[in-house]
Coordinates of C-alpha atoms in Angstrom, one line a residue:
Chain A
X126 CA 1.2 13.2 2.6
X127 CA 4.4 15.4 0.7
X128 CA 2.7 18.0 -1.7
X129 CA 3.6 16.6 -4.8
X130 CA 5.4 14.4 -4.5
X131 CA 8.6 13.5 -7.7
X132 CA 8.7 11.7 -10.0
X133 CA 11.7 11.3 -10.7
X134 CA 12.7 9.0 -7.7
X135 CA 16.5 11.2 -6.8
X136 CA 18.7 8.0 -7.4
X137 CA 17.2 7.6 -10.8
X138 CA 19.8 8.6 -13.6
X139 CA 17.0 7.4 -16.1
X140 CA 16.4 10.3 -18.6
X141 CA 12.4 11.3 -17.3
X142 CA 9.8 13.3 -19.2
X143 CA 10.2 17.1 -17.7
X144 CA 8.1 16.3 -14.5
X145 CA 6.2 19.4 -12.5
X146 CA 6.1 22.6 -14.8
X147 CA 5.6 25.5 -12.8
X148 CA 1.8 25.7 -12.2
X149 CA 0.1 27.5 -15.1
X150 CA -1.1 31.1 -13.2
X151 CA -0.5 34.1 -15.7
X152 CA -3.3 35.0 -16.5
X153 CA -6.1 34.7 -14.3
X154 CA -9.2 36.1 -16.9
X155 CA -12.7 35.1 -15.9
X156 CA -12.5 32.0 -18.0
X157 CA -8.9 30.3 -16.4
X158 CA -11.2 31.2 -13.3
X159 CA -14.3 29.6 -13.9
X160 CA -12.4 26.8 -15.4
X161 CA -11.0 26.0 -11.7
X162 CA -13.7 26.8 -10.5
X163 CA -14.9 24.1 -11.8
X164 CA -12.5 21.6 -11.5
X165 CA -11.7 22.2 -8.5
X166 CA -15.8 21.2 -7.6
X167 CA -15.7 18.3 -9.6
X168 CA -12.8 16.8 -7.3
X169 CA -14.4 17.4 -4.7
X170 CA -16.9 15.4 -5.3
X171 CA -15.4 12.4 -6.8
X172 CA -13.0 12.8 -3.8
X173 CA -16.2 12.0 -1.3
X174 CA -17.4 9.5 -4.2
X175 CA -14.1 7.3 -3.8
X176 CA -13.1 8.0 0.2
X177 CA -16.7 7.6 1.0
X178 CA -17.3 3.9 0.8
X179 CA -14.3 3.4 4.1
X180 CA -15.6 7.0 5.6
X181 CA -19.2 4.3 5.6
X182 CA -17.3 0.8 6.6
X183 CA -15.7 2.6 8.9
X184 CA -18.6 3.8 10.7
X185 CA -20.8 0.9 10.1
X186 CA -18.3 -1.1 12.2
X187 CA -19.0 0.1 15.2
X188 CA -22.9 0.2 14.2
X189 CA -25.1 -2.4 16.5
X190 CA -26.2 -5.7 14.4
X191 CA -29.6 -3.9 13.2
X192 CA -27.9 -0.7 13.1
X193 CA -25.5 -1.0 9.5
X194 CA -27.9 -0.3 7.0
X195 CA -29.6 3.2 8.1
X196 CA -26.5 4.9 6.0
X197 CA -25.5 7.3 9.2
X198 CA -22.4 8.2 9.4
X199 CA -21.8 8.9 12.7
X200 CA -23.3 6.2 14.7
X201 CA -26.5 6.3 16.9
X202 CA -25.8 4.2 18.7
X203 CA -21.4 3.6 19.4
X204 CA -20.3 0.2 20.4
X205 CA -17.3 -1.7 20.1
X206 CA -18.3 -4.7 20.7
X207 CA -18.5 -6.5 16.8
X208 CA -14.0 -6.0 17.4
X209 CA -14.7 -8.0 20.4
X210 CA -17.0 -10.2 18.7
X211 CA -15.3 -10.4 15.8
X212 CA -11.5 -11.4 17.3
X213 CA -14.4 -14.2 19.5
X214 CA -14.8 -15.6 16.6
X215 CA -12.3 -15.5 13.3
X216 CA -8.8 -16.1 14.4
X217 CA -7.9 -13.1 12.8
X218 CA -4.8 -12.3 14.8
X219 CA -3.4 -15.6 13.9
X220 CA -4.9 -15.2 10.0
X221 CA -3.1 -11.8 9.8
X222 CA 0.7 -14.1 11.1
X223 CA 0.1 -16.0 8.4
X224 CA -0.6 -12.9 6.1
X225 CA 2.5 -11.1 6.9
X226 CA 4.2 -14.7 7.0
X227 CA 3.8 -14.9 3.5
X228 CA 3.7 -11.9 2.3
X229 CA 7.3 -11.1 4.1
X230 CA 8.1 -14.2 2.5
X231 CA 7.1 -14.5 -0.9
X232 CA 8.2 -10.4 -1.6
X233 CA 11.4 -11.1 0.1
X234 CA 11.8 -14.0 -1.8
X235 CA 10.6 -12.4 -5.5
X236 CA 12.6 -8.9 -5.2
X237 CA 16.2 -10.8 -5.5
X238 CA 15.7 -13.1 -7.8
X239 CA 13.5 -11.1 -9.7
X240 CA 16.7 -8.8 -9.5
X241 CA 19.6 -10.7 -10.4
X242 CA 17.6 -11.7 -12.9
X243 CA 16.8 -7.9 -14.0
X244 CA 21.2 -7.7 -13.5
X245 CA 22.2 -11.1 -16.0
X246 CA 19.4 -9.5 -19.1
X247 CA 21.2 -5.2 -18.4
X248 CA 24.4 -6.0 -17.9
X249 CA 25.5 -8.8 -19.8
X250 CA 25.9 -9.2 -23.6
X251 CA 25.6 -12.7 -25.0
X252 CA 24.2 -14.6 -27.3
X253 CA 20.1 -15.8 -26.9
X254 CA 19.6 -12.8 -24.2
X255 CA 17.5 -11.0 -26.5
X256 CA 14.6 -14.5 -27.0
X257 CA 15.4 -15.1 -23.5
X258 CA 14.2 -11.5 -22.8
X259 CA 11.1 -12.1 -25.6
X260 CA 10.4 -15.3 -23.3
X261 CA 9.6 -13.4 -20.2
X262 CA 8.2 -10.6 -22.1
X263 CA 5.6 -13.0 -22.5
X264 CA 5.1 -15.5 -19.9
X265 CA 3.2 -12.0 -18.5
X266 CA 0.9 -12.7 -21.3
X267 CA -0.3 -16.2 -20.5
X268 CA -3.6 -16.3 -18.5
X269 CA -2.5 -17.3 -15.2
X270 CA -5.7 -20.8 -15.6
X271 CA -3.0 -21.7 -18.3
X272 CA -0.2 -22.6 -15.3
X273 CA -2.7 -23.4 -12.4
X274 CA -3.7 -26.9 -12.2
X275 CA -0.2 -27.8 -12.8
X276 CA 1.2 -25.7 -10.9
X277 CA -0.8 -27.8 -8.2
X278 CA -0.2 -30.9 -8.9
X279 CA 3.5 -30.4 -8.5
X280 CA 2.6 -28.8 -5.3
X281 CA -0.1 -31.4 -4.9
X282 CA 3.0 -33.8 -6.0
X283 CA 5.7 -32.5 -3.5
X284 CA 3.0 -33.1 -0.9
X285 CA 2.3 -29.2 -0.2
X286 CA -1.0 -28.5 -1.0
X287 CA -2.0 -27.2 2.5
X288 CA 1.4 -25.8 4.1
X289 CA 2.3 -22.3 2.5
X290 CA 4.5 -23.2 0.9
X291 CA 2.4 -22.6 -2.1
X292 CA 2.4 -19.4 -0.9
X293 CA 5.5 -17.7 -1.4
X294 CA 8.3 -20.2 -3.2
X295 CA 7.3 -20.0 -6.1
X296 CA 9.2 -16.0 -6.4
X297 CA 12.1 -17.6 -6.3
X298 CA 12.2 -18.1 -9.1
X299 CA 11.6 -13.9 -10.2
X300 CA 8.6 -12.7 -11.8
X301 CA 8.0 -11.1 -15.5
X302 CA 6.7 -8.3 -14.0
X303 CA 9.1 -7.2 -11.8
X304 CA 12.3 -8.1 -13.9
X305 CA 11.0 -5.9 -16.9
X306 CA 11.0 -3.3 -14.2
X307 CA 13.8 -3.8 -12.5
X308 CA 15.9 -4.3 -15.9
X309 CA 14.1 -0.7 -17.9
X310 CA 16.2 0.8 -14.5
X311 CA 19.0 -0.7 -14.5
X312 CA 19.6 -0.2 -18.3
X313 CA 20.3 3.4 -17.0
X314 CA 22.7 3.3 -14.2
X315 CA 25.8 4.2 -16.0
X316 CA 28.1 1.1 -17.1
X317 CA 31.9 3.3 -16.2
X318 CA 30.6 3.0 -12.8
X319 CA 30.8 -0.9 -13.4
X320 CA 33.5 -1.8 -15.1
X321 CA 35.5 0.5 -12.7
X322 CA 35.5 -1.5 -10.6
X323 CA 36.0 -4.4 -12.7
X324 CA 39.4 -2.6 -12.9
X325 CA 39.6 -2.2 -9.4
X326 CA 39.6 -5.9 -8.9
X327 CA 34.9 -6.4 -8.0
X328 CA 33.5 -9.4 -9.0
X329 CA 30.4 -10.4 -10.4
X330 CA 28.4 -10.9 -7.3
X331 CA 29.8 -7.9 -6.0
X332 CA 29.2 -5.7 -9.0
X333 CA 25.6 -6.6 -8.4
X334 CA 24.6 -6.9 -4.3
X335 CA 27.1 -4.4 -3.6
X336 CA 26.6 -1.9 -7.1
X337 CA 24.5 -2.4 -8.7
X338 CA 20.9 -4.1 -6.6
X339 CA 22.2 -0.2 -3.4
X340 CA 21.4 2.2 -7.4
X341 CA 18.2 0.5 -7.6
X342 CA 16.9 1.3 -4.7
X343 CA 13.0 2.8 -6.1
X344 CA 12.8 0.7 -8.0
X345 CA 13.3 -2.2 -5.5
X346 CA 11.2 -0.2 -3.4
X347 CA 8.5 -0.6 -6.1
X348 CA 9.1 -4.0 -6.4
X349 CA 8.9 -4.4 -2.9
X350 CA 5.1 -3.0 -2.7
X351 CA 3.7 -3.8 -5.2
X352 CA 4.0 -8.0 -3.9
X353 CA 3.4 -6.9 -0.6
X354 CA 0.2 -5.1 -1.5
X355 CA -0.6 -8.7 -4.0
X356 CA 0.4 -11.3 -1.3
X357 CA -1.5 -9.7 0.5
X358 CA -5.2 -9.3 -1.3
X359 CA -3.9 -12.6 -3.3
X360 CA -7.7 -14.8 -2.6
X361 CA -7.5 -17.8 -5.4
X362 CA -4.2 -19.0 -5.2
X363 CA -5.8 -19.5 -1.0
X364 CA -8.3 -21.5 -2.1
X365 CA -6.4 -23.2 -4.0
X366 CA -3.5 -24.1 -1.2
X367 CA -4.8 -23.5 2.0
X368 CA -7.3 -26.1 3.9
X369 CA -7.8 -25.9 8.0
X370 CA -8.7 -21.9 9.0
X371 CA -5.3 -22.2 11.2
X372 CA -3.1 -21.8 8.2
X373 CA -5.2 -19.3 6.2
X374 CA -4.4 -15.6 5.3
X375 CA -6.8 -13.1 5.7
X376 CA -8.2 -12.8 2.0
X377 CA -8.9 -16.6 2.8
X378 CA -10.3 -16.1 5.7
X379 CA -12.0 -12.9 4.8
X380 CA -13.9 -15.4 2.4
X381 CA -14.7 -17.6 4.9
X382 CA -16.5 -15.2 6.2
X383 CA -18.5 -14.7 4.3
X384 CA -19.8 -18.9 3.9
X385 CA -19.9 -18.6 7.8
X386 CA -22.1 -15.7 8.5
X387 CA -23.3 -14.5 5.0
X388 CA -24.1 -17.8 2.6
X389 CA -24.6 -19.2 5.9
X390 CA -28.0 -18.8 7.0
X391 CA -29.2 -15.2 8.4
X392 CA -26.1 -12.3 7.2
X393 CA -24.3 -11.0 10.1
X394 CA -23.5 -7.8 8.0
X395 CA -21.5 -6.4 11.3
X396 CA -18.6 -8.9 11.2
X397 CA -18.2 -9.1 7.7
X398 CA -17.8 -5.2 8.0
X399 CA -15.3 -5.0 11.3
X400 CA -12.7 -8.2 9.3
X401 CA -13.1 -6.5 6.0
X402 CA -11.7 -2.6 8.1
X403 CA -9.9 -4.3 10.0
X404 CA -8.2 -7.1 7.9
X405 CA -7.7 -3.4 5.5
X406 CA -6.1 -1.1 7.8
X407 CA -2.6 -2.7 7.1
X408 CA -2.7 -2.2 3.8
X409 CA -3.5 1.7 4.4
X410 CA -0.6 2.1 6.5
X411 CA 1.6 0.8 3.8
X412 CA 0.1 2.8 1.4
X413 CA 0.5 5.5 4.2
X414 CA 4.2 4.6 4.3
X415 CA 5.3 4.0 0.8
X416 CA 3.3 6.5 -0.9
X417 CA 5.4 8.4 -2.6
X418 CA 7.2 4.3 -4.0
X419 CA 4.3 3.2 -5.2
X420 CA 3.1 6.5 -7.6
X421 CA 6.7 6.4 -8.9
X422 CA 6.5 2.7 -9.0
X423 CA 3.7 3.2 -11.2
X424 CA 5.0 5.5 -13.2
X425 CA 7.8 3.7 -14.4
X426 CA 6.3 0.5 -14.7
X427 CA 2.7 2.5 -17.3
X428 CA 4.7 4.8 -19.5
X429 CA 7.4 2.5 -19.7
X430 CA 5.4 -0.7 -20.3
Chain B
X358 CA 36.8 -11.9 -20.7
X359 CA 34.1 -13.0 -22.9
X360 CA 33.3 -16.6 -22.2
X361 CA 33.2 -15.5 -18.4
X362 CA 30.3 -12.9 -18.8
X363 CA 28.2 -15.1 -20.2
X364 CA 28.8 -16.9 -17.3
X365 CA 27.5 -14.3 -15.1
X366 CA 25.3 -13.2 -16.7
X367 CA 23.8 -17.2 -17.0
X368 CA 24.3 -17.5 -13.1
X369 CA 22.1 -14.2 -12.6
X370 CA 19.0 -15.5 -15.3
X371 CA 19.8 -18.9 -13.5
X372 CA 16.2 -18.6 -10.9
X373 CA 14.1 -17.4 -13.4
X374 CA 16.1 -20.1 -16.5
X375 CA 14.8 -23.0 -13.5
X376 CA 11.6 -21.3 -12.4
X377 CA 10.9 -21.4 -15.7
X378 CA 11.3 -24.5 -17.1
X379 CA 9.2 -25.8 -13.1
X380 CA 6.5 -22.9 -13.4
X381 CA 5.8 -21.6 -16.9
X382 CA 7.2 -23.9 -19.8
X383 CA 6.2 -28.3 -18.3
X384 CA 2.6 -26.7 -17.1
X385 CA 1.9 -25.5 -20.6
X386 CA 3.1 -29.1 -22.5
X387 CA 1.3 -30.9 -19.4
X388 CA -1.9 -28.4 -19.0
X389 CA -1.7 -29.5 -23.0
X390 CA -2.3 -32.9 -22.2
X391 CA -4.5 -32.1 -18.9
X392 CA -7.3 -31.5 -21.6
X393 CA -6.5 -34.1 -23.2
X394 CA -7.8 -36.5 -20.8
X395 CA -9.9 -37.4 -17.9
X396 CA -8.2 -36.8 -14.3
X397 CA -10.1 -36.4 -10.8
X398 CA -6.2 -35.7 -9.2
X399 CA -7.5 -39.5 -6.9
X400 CA -6.6 -41.6 -10.5
X401 CA -5.1 -41.6 -13.1
X402 CA -4.7 -39.5 -16.4
X403 CA -7.0 -41.2 -19.0
X404 CA -6.7 -40.2 -22.5
X405 CA -9.9 -39.2 -24.6
X406 CA -8.9 -37.1 -27.1
X407 CA -10.7 -34.0 -27.7
X408 CA -14.0 -34.4 -26.0
X409 CA -13.5 -31.5 -23.2
X410 CA -12.7 -29.1 -26.4
X411 CA -16.0 -31.0 -28.3
X412 CA -17.8 -31.3 -25.1
X413 CA -16.3 -26.4 -24.4
X414 CA -18.7 -25.7 -27.3
X415 CA -21.8 -27.9 -26.2
X416 CA -21.3 -26.4 -22.0
X417 CA -24.4 -24.0 -22.0
X418 CA -22.7 -22.9 -19.0
X419 CA -19.1 -22.2 -20.7
X420 CA -21.3 -20.1 -22.9
X421 CA -23.1 -18.7 -19.7
X422 CA -19.8 -17.9 -18.6
X423 CA -18.2 -16.8 -21.6
X424 CA -20.9 -14.1 -22.4
X425 CA -21.7 -13.1 -19.3
X426 CA -18.0 -12.0 -19.0
X427 CA -17.7 -10.6 -23.0
X428 CA -20.0 -8.4 -21.5
X429 CA -18.6 -8.1 -18.4
X430 CA -15.3 -6.9 -20.3
X431 CA -16.3 -4.8 -22.8
X432 CA -18.8 -2.4 -20.6
X433 CA -15.8 -2.2 -18.1
X434 CA -13.1 -1.6 -20.4
X435 CA -14.4 1.5 -21.7
X436 CA -16.2 2.8 -19.2
X437 CA -12.0 2.4 -16.4
X438 CA -10.7 4.3 -19.2
X439 CA -12.6 7.0 -19.4
X440 CA -12.9 7.5 -15.6
X441 CA -9.5 7.5 -15.3
X442 CA -8.4 9.8 -17.6
X443 CA -11.1 12.1 -16.1
X444 CA -10.5 12.2 -12.9
X445 CA -5.7 12.3 -14.7
X446 CA -7.2 15.1 -16.4
X447 CA -8.8 16.9 -13.5
X448 CA -5.5 15.9 -11.3
X449 CA -3.6 17.7 -14.7
X450 CA -5.5 20.8 -13.6
X451 CA -6.0 20.2 -10.4
X452 CA -1.8 22.1 -9.1
X453 CA -1.4 22.6 -5.2
X454 CA -4.2 19.7 -4.1
X455 CA -3.9 16.9 -6.9
X456 CA -0.9 14.8 -4.2
X457 CA -4.2 14.9 -1.9
X458 CA -6.5 13.6 -4.3
X459 CA -4.3 11.5 -6.3
X460 CA -4.6 9.4 -2.7
X461 CA -7.8 9.7 -2.7
X462 CA -8.1 7.5 -6.1
X463 CA -5.5 5.9 -5.4
X464 CA -6.5 4.3 -1.8
X465 CA -9.5 1.6 -2.9
X466 CA -6.9 -0.1 -5.0
X467 CA -5.2 -1.4 -1.5
X468 CA -8.5 -2.7 -0.6
X469 CA -8.7 -6.0 -1.0
X470 CA -10.9 -7.3 -3.3
X471 CA -12.3 -9.5 -1.0
X472 CA -13.1 -6.4 1.3
X473 CA -14.0 -5.0 -1.7
X474 CA -17.2 -7.7 -2.7
X475 CA -18.4 -7.4 0.6
X476 CA -18.7 -3.5 0.4
X477 CA -20.2 -4.4 -2.6
X478 CA -22.4 -6.8 -1.4
X479 CA -23.7 -4.3 1.1
X480 CA -23.3 -0.8 -0.5
X481 CA -25.3 -2.4 -3.8
X482 CA -28.1 -4.1 -1.4
X483 CA -31.1 -4.0 -3.2
X484 CA -33.7 -2.1 -0.6
X485 CA -31.3 -0.3 2.1
X486 CA -27.3 -0.2 0.0
X487 CA -26.1 2.9 0.6
X488 CA -26.4 3.1 -4.2
X489 CA -30.0 3.1 -4.3
X490 CA -30.4 6.3 -1.0
X491 CA -28.2 8.2 -3.4
X492 CA -30.3 7.6 -6.2
X493 CA -33.3 7.8 -4.0
X494 CA -31.9 11.9 -3.5
X495 CA -32.1 12.0 -6.7
X496 CA -35.5 10.7 -7.0
X497 CA -34.0 7.7 -9.6
X498 CA -35.5 4.0 -7.1
X499 CA -32.6 1.8 -7.6
X500 CA -32.8 -1.7 -9.4
X501 CA -31.6 -5.2 -6.7
X502 CA -28.1 -4.5 -8.2
X503 CA -27.3 -8.1 -5.9
X504 CA -30.1 -10.6 -6.6
X505 CA -32.1 -9.4 -10.1
X506 CA -29.7 -10.9 -12.7
X507 CA -29.6 -8.1 -15.4
X508 CA -28.4 -5.7 -13.4
X509 CA -25.7 -8.0 -11.1
X510 CA -23.4 -6.9 -14.0
X511 CA -24.1 -3.3 -14.6
X512 CA -23.8 -3.2 -10.6
X513 CA -20.4 -5.0 -11.1
X514 CA -18.8 -2.7 -13.1
X515 CA -20.0 -0.1 -11.2
X516 CA -17.7 -1.0 -8.7
X517 CA -15.1 -1.1 -10.4
X518 CA -14.8 1.8 -11.0
X519 CA -13.4 2.6 -7.6
X520 CA -11.0 0.4 -8.0
X521 CA -10.1 3.1 -11.6
X522 CA -6.5 4.3 -8.7
X523 CA -3.5 3.0 -10.7
X524 CA -4.8 3.8 -14.6
X525 CA -4.9 6.9 -13.2
X526 CA -1.3 7.6 -12.2
X527 CA -0.3 5.5 -15.5
X528 CA -1.6 8.3 -17.6
X529 CA -0.9 11.3 -15.3
X530 CA 2.0 10.9 -15.5
X531 CA 2.0 10.8 -19.2
X532 CA -0.4 14.0 -19.2
X533 CA 2.8 16.2 -17.9
X534 CA 5.0 14.2 -19.7
X535 CA 3.3 15.7 -23.2
X536 CA 6.1 18.9 -24.5
X537 CA 4.6 22.1 -23.2
X538 CA 5.3 23.8 -26.9
X539 CA 2.5 21.8 -27.9
X540 CA -0.3 23.7 -26.5
X541 CA 2.1 27.2 -26.3
X542 CA 2.0 25.7 -30.4
X543 CA -1.6 24.9 -31.0
X544 CA -2.9 27.8 -29.3
X545 CA -1.3 29.7 -31.3
X546 CA -2.7 27.9 -34.2
X547 CA -6.3 28.4 -32.9
X548 CA -7.3 25.1 -31.9
X549 CA -9.3 25.5 -28.9
X550 CA -9.5 23.7 -25.6
X551 CA -11.2 20.4 -27.4
X552 CA -9.2 20.6 -30.0
X553 CA -6.0 20.4 -28.1
X554 CA -7.0 17.8 -26.4
X555 CA -8.4 15.7 -29.3
X556 CA -5.4 17.0 -31.5
X557 CA -1.6 17.9 -28.7
X558 CA -3.3 15.6 -25.6
X559 CA -4.5 12.2 -27.2
X560 CA -2.7 11.5 -29.7
X561 CA 0.3 12.0 -27.0
X562 CA -0.5 9.9 -24.4
X563 CA -2.0 6.7 -26.4
X564 CA 0.6 5.1 -25.7
X565 CA -0.8 4.7 -21.8
X566 CA -3.3 4.9 -22.6
X567 CA -3.1 1.5 -25.0
X568 CA -1.6 0.4 -22.0
X569 CA -4.1 0.8 -19.8
X570 CA -6.4 -1.1 -22.1
X571 CA -4.6 -3.7 -22.5
X572 CA -3.6 -4.5 -19.3
X573 CA -7.0 -3.5 -18.1
X574 CA -8.6 -6.1 -21.5
X575 CA -6.4 -9.3 -20.5
X576 CA -7.8 -8.6 -15.7
X577 CA -11.2 -8.0 -16.9
X578 CA -11.2 -11.8 -19.1
X579 CA -9.8 -13.1 -16.1
X580 CA -12.9 -11.3 -12.9
X581 CA -12.4 -13.5 -10.4
X582 CA -12.6 -12.6 -7.0
X583 CA -15.3 -9.4 -6.0
X584 CA -17.7 -11.4 -8.3
X585 CA -16.6 -14.6 -6.1
X586 CA -16.5 -13.6 -3.0
X587 CA -19.9 -11.8 -3.5
X588 CA -22.3 -14.2 -5.5
X589 CA -20.2 -18.2 -4.9
X590 CA -19.2 -19.9 -1.8
X591 CA -19.4 -23.0 0.7
X592 CA -23.0 -22.7 2.1
X593 CA -24.0 -19.8 -1.1
X594 CA -28.0 -21.9 -2.5
X595 CA -29.1 -19.5 -3.8
X596 CA -27.0 -19.3 -7.3
X597 CA -29.1 -16.9 -8.5
X598 CA -25.8 -16.4 -8.9
X599 CA -25.6 -17.3 -12.6
X600 CA -25.8 -13.1 -13.7
X601 CA -22.4 -13.6 -12.0
X602 CA -21.4 -17.0 -12.7
X603 CA -17.5 -15.6 -15.2
X604 CA -15.1 -17.4 -16.8
X605 CA -12.8 -17.8 -14.7
X606 CA -14.8 -18.4 -11.1
X607 CA -16.2 -21.5 -13.5
X608 CA -13.3 -22.9 -15.1
X609 CA -12.0 -22.6 -10.6
X610 CA -15.1 -24.6 -10.2
X611 CA -14.0 -27.4 -12.9
X612 CA -10.9 -27.6 -11.9
X613 CA -11.2 -27.0 -8.1
X614 CA -14.8 -28.3 -6.6
X615 CA -16.0 -30.5 -9.6
X616 CA -12.0 -32.3 -10.0
X617 CA -13.1 -32.8 -13.7
X618 CA -8.9 -30.7 -14.2
X619 CA -9.1 -32.2 -17.6
X620 CA -12.3 -29.9 -18.6
X621 CA -10.5 -27.9 -16.8
X622 CA -7.4 -27.5 -18.9
X623 CA -9.2 -27.3 -22.3
X624 CA -11.4 -24.0 -20.2
X625 CA -7.7 -22.6 -19.6
X626 CA -6.5 -23.2 -23.2
X627 CA -9.7 -21.3 -24.5
X628 CA -9.2 -18.7 -22.4
X629 CA -5.8 -18.5 -23.5
X630 CA -6.9 -17.9 -27.5
X631 CA -9.7 -15.3 -26.6
X632 CA -7.3 -13.7 -24.8
X633 CA -4.5 -13.8 -27.7
X634 CA -6.7 -12.7 -30.3
X635 CA -8.8 -9.7 -28.2
X636 CA -5.1 -8.4 -27.3
X637 CA -3.8 -8.8 -30.7
X638 CA -7.2 -7.1 -32.3
X639 CA -6.0 -4.6 -29.8
X640 CA -2.3 -4.8 -31.4
X641 CA -3.5 -4.1 -35.0
X642 CA -6.2 -1.0 -34.0
X643 CA -4.0 0.3 -31.8
X644 CA -1.0 0.7 -35.0
X645 CA -3.6 3.2 -36.6
X646 CA -3.9 5.2 -33.3
X647 CA -0.4 5.3 -30.8
X648 CA 1.8 7.3 -32.1
X649 CA 5.0 6.7 -30.5
X650 CA 7.4 9.8 -30.6
X651 CA 10.6 8.7 -32.0
X652 CA 12.5 5.7 -32.2
X653 CA 13.1 4.2 -29.5
X654 CA 10.9 1.3 -29.2

């Protein structure tokens, strides 16, 4: 893990507030040293609070049924049985595959379409631009509940309820938050570059595809990672649209397990714990791979928001 | 060239224009219409005027769900903001260790909410859960967080504090954006560290704080995943869970479990109204409290 994530991505031309000022270490007065100790202890304490549930979860997944609750960090009896059993009880591989398919399609679709729209808003000046962009921003405020039912009826009328299509296809039309994020980034790209390319005979699509898009890579990465996370964890849509266990995504599958091995009667915690570990791991891996971009993305999306 | 530009712009915007028409504008209109009907998906919608809206005000479960949701949001948002600000300040002071701890604080955000819901049931288990075990160490006899109605929401609030990661990052970025000179001149003027926090730091990061408050309020009013996972679903007959009946959960049940699509649409509009009112209040209050540097906004 990089020691310190630089908030300004290498290719970002956007002016940013000064970051990573030199560590303040001039005077080490006794008072300052006390402060540093207090900060350190508080951080470690908070870190333990945040990390412990993960460690606990992983540890519990290796405990036999009766010992899940024993709150030992190192299992008294270490067993792989839970993993074997989960694999037999639930088509986890299929659920992971479904989720992967939906996630790739959703993230790919939303990234390309949002980038196109963002480019349309950032490079071109045309009448009505302000009004249209206000509509984009306004639609971010609309609670999902308002559009949920008619959207369901659309997919129902198209005969797509029960298939994976409604899980991602709306993403072909862009998404307000990403349009906003990408537009902010594209606005800061140097205009001269595009004017020069136009003089050289580049058409509108080439400007976008060959110049703007590659230059926007940091913001694109953010969009991809955010959407992957959102789709991977999306419960409500999967509850609405998925009917058959063979089409379940991870959140829907996990919920089905809670219903079957929990509410259904006796709680089989070892199954639920183990399935949670298996389905969370891919996100953790993604996080470590894309850490830098996630941090930059939250920063870009948040502070400018 | 001007006209060609407009044409190109519209081509680039076309995905959004189509999507907005099909997945936003039409649903808004149709949802408005449905809210005036009785509709079960199978039979055609039957127009009933404002009956659904009248029913909203006499349905005790709507009142319950609304009360739960407002209570949860009112407790959760301040707690969430204070915790994320505290963590952000700590991270800012952390020097080289900051990257490591930032990762630790952010990781829970990457956990699927369903898994967080499962974790909640386990860690907050009244008899043998880790949370009460920890309370026991300091001599507190913890309540039954998952079965005692009056402790369910506080428990969910505490659990939600585990996922403050993204707010911490936003506030940290804002903290780092505060110019050092401001602190230096405040020091020269004799301001202590508390004074520097209230007179320099908080005003300077107030736009980011405002963003975090608004976004989390809107999200809080639409709480669903964790509570639904932990307290609702097929086979669950122990409905001691009225305490966790949040508005969107009830709306979801009305729409997709009982197929009362018209009534659920009316519920959606009430939620929209509430979100609007709450956001508007926050905007008005923010005008006094949020300090924007320059006029670039």
